[in-house]
């Protein structure tokens, strides 16, 4: 039986990544060139800087990925690429590189949704069983995605303002933590106590949507007020209080969704899925759902990477989802809302 080898590209934000994936679940190579140091001095990702880095790194990453996988272009089955959502300039670098290689080597081109990539990172743990639910938590996205079948994604809830990861970075700046702040806030949270009782926005509302803007503002106002009156607050208690509020809302909304949408698997995916607080809370909550298994994306694949794009690419290849040379970056790409897909 012929090997299914997909060359995958991911350049939606500030990681240039190229991978070679076999059969959708084996990583032969997964090269990631990070830009964190370049963006740290700005306290966040600068789109123009990100695009320039992608241009510098993309051909180097391709060469490394092929060499590490010990394959050549003639061994490949297809090329898969993230075409959205993300930063338009960054996406264009990956899309252009993928289209060029696909055209030059007469290979099928597969267009991949970045969020689907985060979800299908779970394939490197075990096969995804349907129906499934995914809680995607990252710097730019917080959403609950219901998957009735293999290639169907329906949003049932999402953030109405800041994504959870974005809120972590913003409060991290106030705490004096370098970008990206999530890992350090998580570490501090485990050393502090929830003494500030920050708001759990939308927690009791009868929907699956999230809101973290009010929590972020409450945190910043608390710190600024203390500064003005010369009071010193415990940074670790602040981190613990912030994280407790985030975890409570994420867990409560997810449990509510699972009660309404019985599924075989709940997948926790995205950059913030590496957070120990969220992981342990969901592990606790899932004990009440005997027929639903919690699948945690591998820690190394929670951030942006091309391996996860290759995992989706293999699914789309089997479903004959291909693009031609007109494929363009789509920075605002979204899944359908569940109500839209039903009607």
Short mmCIF file of C-alpha atoms in Angstrom, two decimals:
data_model
loop_
_atom_site.label_atom_id
_atom_site.label_comp_id
_atom_site.label_asym_id
_atom_site.label_seq_id
_atom_site.Cartn_x
_atom_site.Cartn_y
_atom_site.Cartn_z
CA UNK A 1 0.00 0.00 0.00
CA UNK A 2 1.35 3.42 -1.02
CA UNK A 3 2.38 5.78 1.77
CA UNK A 4 0.26 8.89 2.24
CA UNK A 5 2.84 11.62 2.80
CA UNK A 6 1.66 15.20 3.24
CA UNK A 7 3.95 18.22 3.29
CA UNK A 8 2.19 20.70 5.59
CA UNK A 9 2.63 24.44 6.13
CA UNK A 10 1.58 26.64 9.08
CA UNK A 11 2.29 30.39 9.07
CA UNK A 12 -0.87 31.91 10.54
CA UNK A 13 0.83 33.97 13.25
CA UNK A 14 4.39 33.99 14.60
CA UNK A 15 5.60 30.41 14.04
CA UNK A 16 6.98 29.30 10.68
CA UNK A 17 6.39 25.57 10.58
CA UNK A 18 6.71 22.83 7.96
CA UNK A 19 6.05 19.13 8.60
CA UNK A 20 5.88 15.81 6.81
CA UNK A 21 3.02 13.64 8.08
CA UNK A 22 2.38 10.01 7.18
CA UNK A 23 -1.20 8.67 7.14
CA UNK A 24 -2.44 11.65 9.13
CA UNK A 25 -1.12 10.41 12.47
CA UNK A 26 2.64 9.85 12.23
CA UNK A 27 5.08 12.75 12.46
CA UNK A 28 8.13 12.19 10.25
CA UNK A 29 9.25 15.79 10.80
CA UNK A 30 7.81 18.93 12.36
CA UNK A 31 10.12 21.93 12.03
CA UNK A 32 9.04 25.04 13.97
CA UNK A 33 10.93 28.35 13.73
CA UNK A 34 9.59 30.54 16.53
CA UNK A 35 9.67 34.34 16.55
CA UNK A 36 8.96 34.92 20.24
CA UNK A 37 12.20 36.84 20.89
CA UNK A 38 11.48 39.25 18.02
CA UNK A 39 8.03 40.10 19.35
CA UNK A 40 8.85 40.14 23.09
CA UNK A 41 10.08 43.75 23.08
CA UNK A 42 6.73 44.85 21.64
CA UNK A 43 4.68 42.86 24.17
CA UNK A 44 2.81 41.01 21.42
CA UNK A 45 2.91 39.94 17.79
CA UNK A 46 3.66 42.67 15.22
CA UNK A 47 2.15 41.50 11.90
CA UNK A 48 4.76 43.14 9.64
CA UNK A 49 7.64 41.67 11.66
CA UNK A 50 5.97 38.23 11.60
CA UNK A 51 5.60 38.30 7.80
CA UNK A 52 9.24 39.23 7.25
CA UNK A 53 10.38 36.37 9.50
CA UNK A 54 8.20 33.90 7.59
CA UNK A 55 9.82 35.00 4.31
CA UNK A 56 13.29 34.45 5.78
CA UNK A 57 12.47 31.05 7.32
CA UNK A 58 10.04 29.27 5.00
CA UNK A 59 12.47 27.73 2.48
CA UNK A 60 14.89 26.76 5.27
CA UNK A 61 12.04 24.98 7.12
CA UNK A 62 10.96 23.11 3.96
CA UNK A 63 14.48 21.87 3.38
CA UNK A 64 14.84 20.75 7.02
CA UNK A 65 11.44 19.03 7.10
CA UNK A 66 12.14 16.97 3.97
CA UNK A 67 15.66 16.07 5.14
CA UNK A 68 14.50 15.05 8.62
CA UNK A 69 11.67 12.93 7.16
CA UNK A 70 14.14 11.43 4.66
CA UNK A 71 11.79 12.04 1.73
CA UNK A 72 11.92 14.00 -1.52
CA UNK A 73 9.22 15.89 -3.42
CA UNK A 74 8.61 12.82 -5.58
CA UNK A 75 7.61 10.80 -2.47
CA UNK A 76 4.87 13.26 -1.48
CA UNK A 77 1.14 12.63 -1.90
CA UNK A 78 -0.07 16.21 -1.40
CA UNK A 79 0.65 19.65 0.05
CA UNK A 80 -1.53 21.07 2.86
CA UNK A 81 -1.52 24.67 4.07
CA UNK A 82 -3.25 26.89 6.61
CA UNK A 83 -5.15 29.57 4.67
CA UNK A 84 -6.99 31.09 7.64
CA UNK A 85 -7.80 32.37 10.15
CA UNK A 86 -4.73 34.41 11.08
CA UNK A 87 -2.64 37.43 10.11
CA UNK A 88 -3.14 38.07 6.41
CA UNK A 89 0.51 38.81 5.61
CA UNK A 90 1.73 35.78 7.56
CA UNK A 91 -0.83 33.47 5.95
CA UNK A 92 0.15 34.65 2.47
CA UNK A 93 3.74 33.45 2.91
CA UNK A 94 2.65 29.88 3.68
CA UNK A 95 -0.07 29.85 1.01
CA UNK A 96 2.35 31.13 -1.64
CA UNK A 97 5.04 28.59 -0.70
CA UNK A 98 2.54 25.71 -0.69
CA UNK A 99 0.99 26.71 -4.03
CA UNK A 100 4.44 27.04 -5.60
CA UNK A 101 5.57 23.58 -4.45
CA UNK A 102 2.25 21.96 -5.40
CA UNK A 103 2.40 23.51 -8.90
CA UNK A 104 6.11 22.77 -9.45
CA UNK A 105 5.77 19.11 -8.44
CA UNK A 106 2.25 18.47 -9.77
CA UNK A 107 0.82 17.71 -6.31
CA UNK A 108 -2.74 18.25 -5.01
CA UNK A 109 -3.13 21.35 -2.82
CA UNK A 110 -5.23 21.02 0.37
CA UNK A 111 -6.65 24.17 2.08
CA UNK A 112 -6.76 23.80 5.89
CA UNK A 113 -8.58 25.79 8.57
CA UNK A 114 -6.09 26.62 11.34
CA UNK A 115 -8.63 25.84 14.09
CA UNK A 116 -9.33 22.41 12.56
CA UNK A 117 -5.58 21.88 12.86
CA UNK A 118 -5.61 22.54 16.60
CA UNK A 119 -8.49 20.10 17.02
CA UNK A 120 -6.93 17.34 14.93
CA UNK A 121 -3.66 17.52 16.88
CA UNK A 122 -5.57 14.97 18.99
CA UNK A 123 -4.98 12.43 16.20
CA UNK A 124 -1.40 12.10 17.41
CA UNK A 125 -2.79 10.77 20.72
CA UNK A 126 -5.57 8.51 19.41
CA UNK A 127 -8.12 8.37 16.56
CA UNK A 128 -10.91 10.95 16.83
CA UNK A 129 -14.27 9.27 17.45
CA UNK A 130 -17.51 10.97 16.46
CA UNK A 131 -19.58 12.71 17.51
CA UNK A 132 -16.90 14.79 19.23
CA UNK A 133 -16.60 18.18 20.90
CA UNK A 134 -13.58 20.45 20.99
CA UNK A 135 -12.80 23.28 23.40
CA UNK A 136 -10.31 25.42 21.48
CA UNK A 137 -8.47 27.90 23.69
CA UNK A 138 -5.68 30.02 22.21
CA UNK A 139 -4.36 33.58 21.92
CA UNK A 140 -6.85 34.47 19.23
CA UNK A 141 -9.69 31.99 19.74
CA UNK A 142 -11.92 30.56 22.45
CA UNK A 143 -14.71 28.43 21.07
CA UNK A 144 -16.69 25.24 21.54
CA UNK A 145 -16.86 23.24 18.32
CA UNK A 146 -19.24 20.32 17.83
CA UNK A 147 -18.23 17.68 15.27
CA UNK A 148 -21.09 15.30 14.37
CA UNK A 149 -18.94 13.53 11.75
CA UNK A 150 -15.35 13.48 10.55
CA UNK A 151 -15.24 16.60 8.38
CA UNK A 152 -18.03 18.69 9.89
CA UNK A 153 -17.40 21.53 12.33
CA UNK A 154 -20.15 23.54 13.99
CA UNK A 155 -19.47 26.40 16.42
CA UNK A 156 -21.90 26.24 19.34
CA UNK A 157 -20.19 28.94 21.43
CA UNK A 158 -17.33 31.43 21.19
CA UNK A 159 -15.86 34.45 22.92
CA UNK A 160 -17.68 37.73 22.36
CA UNK A 161 -14.56 39.81 22.99
CA UNK A 162 -11.04 38.86 24.16
CA UNK A 163 -9.90 35.27 23.69
CA UNK A 164 -8.65 33.59 26.87
CA UNK A 165 -5.02 33.56 25.70
CA UNK A 166 -5.19 37.23 24.77
CA UNK A 167 -6.43 38.05 28.29
CA UNK A 168 -3.53 36.06 29.78
CA UNK A 169 -1.03 38.14 27.78
CA UNK A 170 -2.66 41.43 28.75
CA UNK A 171 -2.75 40.73 32.48
CA UNK A 172 0.75 39.25 32.20
CA UNK A 173 1.99 42.64 31.04
CA UNK A 174 0.50 44.25 34.19
CA UNK A 175 2.28 41.63 36.32
CA UNK A 176 5.58 42.36 34.54
CA UNK A 177 5.68 38.97 32.77
CA UNK A 178 7.23 38.83 29.30
CA UNK A 179 5.10 37.88 26.27
CA UNK A 180 3.83 35.17 25.92
CA UNK A 181 2.61 35.24 29.53
CA UNK A 182 0.38 32.14 29.74
CA UNK A 183 2.96 29.64 31.02
CA UNK A 184 4.26 31.91 33.79
CA UNK A 185 0.76 32.99 34.90
CA UNK A 186 -0.15 29.29 35.11
CA UNK A 187 2.94 28.56 37.24
CA UNK A 188 2.26 31.50 39.57
CA UNK A 189 -1.41 30.49 39.84
CA UNK A 190 -0.37 27.15 41.32
CA UNK A 191 1.60 28.98 44.03
CA UNK A 192 -1.15 31.46 44.97
CA UNK A 193 -4.75 31.50 46.23
CA UNK A 194 -7.99 32.77 44.69
CA UNK A 195 -8.39 35.67 47.13
CA UNK A 196 -9.70 38.38 44.76
CA UNK A 197 -12.82 36.59 43.48
CA UNK A 198 -12.79 38.17 40.00
CA UNK A 199 -16.01 38.08 37.91
CA UNK A 200 -17.08 34.93 36.02
CA UNK A 201 -18.67 36.72 33.06
CA UNK A 202 -21.62 35.04 31.30
CA UNK A 203 -21.15 31.96 33.47
CA UNK A 204 -24.83 31.65 34.34
CA UNK A 205 -26.22 32.71 30.96
CA UNK A 206 -28.16 30.16 28.94
CA UNK A 207 -25.68 29.86 26.07
CA UNK A 208 -22.21 28.49 25.39
CA UNK A 209 -20.50 31.85 24.73
CA UNK A 210 -17.56 33.32 26.65
CA UNK A 211 -16.40 36.81 27.62
CA UNK A 212 -13.01 37.66 29.13
CA UNK A 213 -12.83 41.42 28.57
CA UNK A 214 -14.56 42.27 31.86
CA UNK A 215 -12.31 39.90 33.79
CA UNK A 216 -9.22 41.48 32.21
CA UNK A 217 -10.52 44.99 33.09
CA UNK A 218 -11.36 43.98 36.67
CA UNK A 219 -7.84 42.60 37.07
CA UNK A 220 -6.14 45.71 35.65
CA UNK A 221 -8.35 48.07 37.70
CA UNK A 222 -7.57 46.14 40.89
CA UNK A 223 -3.82 46.44 40.28
CA UNK A 224 -3.99 50.14 39.26
CA UNK A 225 -6.10 51.04 42.30
CA UNK A 226 -3.61 49.31 44.60
CA UNK A 227 -0.75 51.23 42.92
CA UNK A 228 -2.56 54.54 43.45
CA UNK A 229 -3.05 53.98 47.19
CA UNK A 230 0.43 52.50 47.63
CA UNK A 231 -0.80 49.00 48.43
CA UNK A 232 1.28 45.97 47.41
CA UNK A 233 -0.71 43.01 46.12
CA UNK A 234 0.51 39.42 46.02
CA UNK A 235 1.27 38.67 42.35
CA UNK A 236 0.78 34.94 42.79
CA UNK A 237 -2.63 35.43 44.40
CA UNK A 238 -3.56 37.75 41.53
CA UNK A 239 -2.50 35.08 39.00
CA UNK A 240 -4.39 32.38 40.91
CA UNK A 241 -7.54 34.52 41.09
CA UNK A 242 -7.42 35.35 37.39
CA UNK A 243 -6.84 31.74 36.39
CA UNK A 244 -9.60 30.47 38.70
CA UNK A 245 -12.08 32.79 36.95
CA UNK A 246 -10.97 31.66 33.47
CA UNK A 247 -11.02 27.97 34.37
CA UNK A 248 -14.43 28.20 36.07
CA UNK A 249 -16.07 29.73 33.00
CA UNK A 250 -14.36 27.39 30.50
CA UNK A 251 -15.26 24.31 32.56
CA UNK A 252 -18.84 25.39 33.32
CA UNK A 253 -19.66 26.19 29.69
CA UNK A 254 -18.03 22.98 28.46
CA UNK A 255 -19.97 20.84 30.95
CA UNK A 256 -23.20 22.57 29.91
CA UNK A 257 -22.38 21.86 26.24
CA UNK A 258 -21.64 18.19 26.96
CA UNK A 259 -25.00 17.82 28.71
CA UNK A 260 -26.77 19.09 25.59
CA UNK A 261 -24.51 17.42 23.00
CA UNK A 262 -23.57 13.89 24.12
CA UNK A 263 -20.23 13.02 22.49
CA UNK A 264 -17.66 10.21 22.55
CA UNK A 265 -14.67 12.56 22.90
CA UNK A 266 -13.97 16.01 24.31
CA UNK A 267 -10.79 17.41 22.78
CA UNK A 268 -8.92 20.23 24.55
CA UNK A 269 -6.87 22.07 21.93
CA UNK A 270 -5.00 25.32 21.23
CA UNK A 271 -2.08 27.12 22.86
CA UNK A 272 -3.83 27.64 26.22
CA UNK A 273 -4.67 23.90 26.27
CA UNK A 274 -1.17 23.46 27.71
CA UNK A 275 -2.43 25.21 30.88
CA UNK A 276 -2.28 22.82 33.86
CA UNK A 277 -5.23 24.46 35.60
CA UNK A 278 -7.58 23.90 32.67
CA UNK A 279 -6.32 20.35 32.03
CA UNK A 280 -6.77 19.19 35.62
CA UNK A 281 -10.21 20.84 35.99
CA UNK A 282 -11.56 19.17 32.84
CA UNK A 283 -10.14 15.83 33.99
CA UNK A 284 -12.17 16.26 37.20
CA UNK A 285 -15.36 17.37 35.41
CA UNK A 286 -15.24 14.49 32.89
CA UNK A 287 -15.55 11.92 35.68
CA UNK A 288 -19.28 12.68 35.60
CA UNK A 289 -19.47 11.75 31.90
CA UNK A 290 -18.79 8.02 31.75
CA UNK A 291 -19.28 7.74 27.96
CA UNK A 292 -17.12 10.77 27.05
CA UNK A 293 -13.33 10.51 26.94
CA UNK A 294 -11.14 13.59 27.45
CA UNK A 295 -8.39 13.82 24.83
CA UNK A 296 -5.62 16.31 25.57
CA UNK A 297 -3.57 17.49 22.61
CA UNK A 298 0.13 16.68 23.20
CA UNK A 299 1.85 19.56 25.01
CA UNK A 300 4.38 19.93 22.18
CA UNK A 301 1.52 20.33 19.67
CA UNK A 302 -0.67 22.80 21.60
CA UNK A 303 1.05 25.80 20.01
CA UNK A 304 0.98 26.53 16.29
CA UNK A 305 2.72 23.82 14.26
CA UNK A 306 2.49 22.20 10.83
CA UNK A 307 2.05 18.63 12.11
CA UNK A 308 -1.53 19.39 13.09
CA UNK A 309 -2.15 20.87 9.62
CA UNK A 310 -0.91 17.61 8.08
CA UNK A 311 -3.30 15.65 10.34
CA UNK A 312 -6.26 17.63 8.92
CA UNK A 313 -4.76 17.50 5.43
CA UNK A 314 -5.01 13.71 5.37
CA UNK A 315 -8.71 13.86 6.35
CA UNK A 316 -9.44 16.44 3.64
CA UNK A 317 -7.46 14.39 1.10
CA UNK A 318 -9.77 11.42 1.75
CA UNK A 319 -12.78 13.72 1.38
CA UNK A 320 -11.42 15.15 -1.91
CA UNK A 321 -11.19 18.70 -0.59
CA UNK A 322 -8.66 20.42 -2.84
CA UNK A 323 -7.80 23.97 -3.90
CA UNK A 324 -6.35 25.36 -7.12
CA UNK A 325 -3.91 28.18 -7.84
CA UNK A 326 -6.54 30.77 -6.92
CA UNK A 327 -6.32 29.83 -3.21
CA UNK A 328 -5.84 32.97 -1.14
CA UNK A 329 -5.33 33.83 2.52
CA UNK A 330 -8.60 34.22 4.43
CA UNK A 331 -7.75 35.96 7.73
CA UNK A 332 -11.36 35.87 8.98
CA UNK A 333 -12.09 32.23 8.10
CA UNK A 334 -14.68 30.65 10.43
CA UNK A 335 -16.55 27.41 10.89
CA UNK A 336 -20.31 27.50 10.47
CA UNK A 337 -22.52 28.18 13.46
CA UNK A 338 -24.51 25.10 14.45
CA UNK A 339 -27.82 26.89 13.74
CA UNK A 340 -26.63 27.86 10.23
CA UNK A 341 -25.54 24.33 9.32
CA UNK A 342 -28.86 22.91 10.48
CA UNK A 343 -30.90 25.38 8.43
#
